[in-house]
């Protein structure tokens, strides 16, 4: 499947761009992370600490181990704080 992957905050800075289109057969966001982390050193740095990665699938927050299904968009970002 083809998925639009979005990166926010310091993850975008480490990857080097805000979005990319990816071909994947990943079953979960965590599996997609493993695929993305292998793309470059910047991707690996962005996903180095999985404990601080948050994910939204088609603009709905989700767990990294939830079934991915057939999303159009997957977004990755660090934890958010209010203020």
mmCIF file of C-alpha atoms in Angstrom:
data_model
loop_
_atom_site.group_PDB
_atom_site.id
_atom_site.type_symbol
_atom_site.label_atom_id
_atom_site.label_comp_id
_atom_site.label_asym_id
_atom_site.label_seq_id
_atom_site.Cartn_x
_atom_site.Cartn_y
_atom_site.Cartn_z
ATOM 1 C CA UNK A 1 0.000 0.000 0.000
ATOM 2 C CA UNK A 2 1.031 3.606 -0.452
ATOM 3 C CA UNK A 3 1.030 5.766 2.688
ATOM 4 C CA UNK A 4 1.762 9.449 3.198
ATOM 5 C CA UNK A 5 4.027 9.697 6.264
ATOM 6 C CA UNK A 6 4.182 12.993 8.164
ATOM 7 C CA UNK A 7 6.847 14.042 10.675
ATOM 8 C CA UNK A 8 6.506 16.795 13.277
ATOM 9 C CA UNK A 9 8.788 18.808 15.612
ATOM 10 C CA UNK A 10 12.264 17.376 16.202
ATOM 11 C CA UNK A 11 11.356 14.207 14.296
ATOM 12 C CA UNK A 12 10.951 16.325 11.144
ATOM 13 C CA UNK A 13 14.313 17.966 11.808
ATOM 14 C CA UNK A 14 16.075 14.611 12.156
ATOM 15 C CA UNK A 15 14.453 13.067 9.071
ATOM 16 C CA UNK A 16 15.127 16.205 7.062
ATOM 17 C CA UNK A 17 11.684 16.721 5.531
ATOM 18 C CA UNK A 18 8.096 17.050 6.766
ATOM 19 C CA UNK A 19 6.512 14.275 4.695
ATOM 20 C CA UNK A 20 7.167 11.453 2.286
ATOM 21 C CA UNK A 21 5.239 8.836 0.369
ATOM 22 C CA UNK A 22 6.154 5.271 1.306
ATOM 23 C CA UNK A 23 5.276 1.851 -0.077
ATOM 24 C CA UNK A 24 4.736 -0.556 2.810
ATOM 25 C CA UNK A 25 3.198 -3.836 3.867
ATOM 26 C CA UNK A 26 3.531 -2.954 7.561
ATOM 27 C CA UNK A 27 0.750 -4.343 9.732
ATOM 28 C CA UNK A 28 1.242 -1.863 12.598
ATOM 29 C CA UNK A 29 2.722 1.586 13.106
ATOM 30 C CA UNK A 30 5.602 -0.087 14.982
ATOM 31 C CA UNK A 31 6.391 -2.206 11.905
ATOM 32 C CA UNK A 32 6.251 0.923 9.755
ATOM 33 C CA UNK A 33 8.703 2.589 12.148
ATOM 34 C CA UNK A 34 11.135 -0.313 11.678
ATOM 35 C CA UNK A 35 10.889 0.107 7.899
ATOM 36 C CA UNK A 36 11.344 3.880 8.086
ATOM 37 C CA UNK A 37 14.249 3.686 10.539
ATOM 38 C CA UNK A 38 16.175 1.639 7.963
ATOM 39 C CA UNK A 39 15.867 4.360 5.282
ATOM 40 C CA UNK A 40 18.620 6.689 6.514
ATOM 41 C CA UNK A 41 20.638 7.814 9.513
ATOM 42 C CA UNK A 42 18.194 10.688 9.990
ATOM 43 C CA UNK A 43 15.235 8.322 10.068
ATOM 44 C CA UNK A 44 17.078 6.051 12.502
ATOM 45 C CA UNK A 45 17.791 9.027 14.769
ATOM 46 C CA UNK A 46 14.148 10.141 14.659
ATOM 47 C CA UNK A 47 12.940 6.720 15.787
ATOM 48 C CA UNK A 48 15.858 5.813 18.096
ATOM 49 C CA UNK A 49 13.752 6.069 21.264
ATOM 50 C CA UNK A 50 10.428 4.412 20.543
ATOM 51 C CA UNK A 51 9.165 5.306 24.007
ATOM 52 C CA UNK A 52 8.807 8.951 22.961
ATOM 53 C CA UNK A 53 7.181 8.395 19.560
ATOM 54 C CA UNK A 54 3.476 9.125 19.206
ATOM 55 C CA UNK A 55 1.379 8.224 16.183
ATOM 56 C CA UNK A 56 -1.832 9.233 14.448
ATOM 57 C CA UNK A 57 -3.400 7.202 11.654
ATOM 58 C CA UNK A 58 -5.661 9.229 9.392
ATOM 59 C CA UNK A 59 -5.619 11.979 12.055
ATOM 60 C CA UNK A 60 -6.703 9.696 14.932
ATOM 61 C CA UNK A 61 -4.245 9.035 17.776
ATOM 62 C CA UNK A 62 -3.386 5.365 17.952
ATOM 63 C CA UNK A 63 -1.163 2.884 19.745
ATOM 64 C CA UNK A 64 2.012 1.790 17.963
ATOM 65 C CA UNK A 65 0.856 -1.841 18.083
ATOM 66 C CA UNK A 66 -2.661 -1.220 16.722
ATOM 67 C CA UNK A 67 -3.519 -2.712 13.337
ATOM 68 C CA UNK A 68 -2.581 -0.268 10.606
ATOM 69 C CA UNK A 69 -5.260 -1.281 8.115
ATOM 70 C CA UNK A 70 -5.234 0.708 4.858
ATOM 71 C CA UNK A 71 -4.450 4.263 5.979
ATOM 72 C CA UNK A 72 -3.930 7.226 3.696
ATOM 73 C CA UNK A 73 -1.792 9.074 6.241
ATOM 74 C CA UNK A 74 0.390 8.159 9.215
ATOM 75 C CA UNK A 75 1.858 10.948 11.351
ATOM 76 C CA UNK A 76 4.698 10.621 13.850
ATOM 77 C CA UNK A 77 5.468 13.182 16.527
ATOM 78 C CA UNK A 78 6.981 13.520 20.002
ATOM 79 C CA UNK A 79 4.794 13.728 23.123
ATOM 80 C CA UNK A 80 2.705 16.880 23.347
ATOM 81 C CA UNK A 81 2.295 19.165 26.317
ATOM 82 C CA UNK A 82 -0.432 21.647 27.037
ATOM 83 C CA UNK A 83 -0.050 25.170 28.161
#
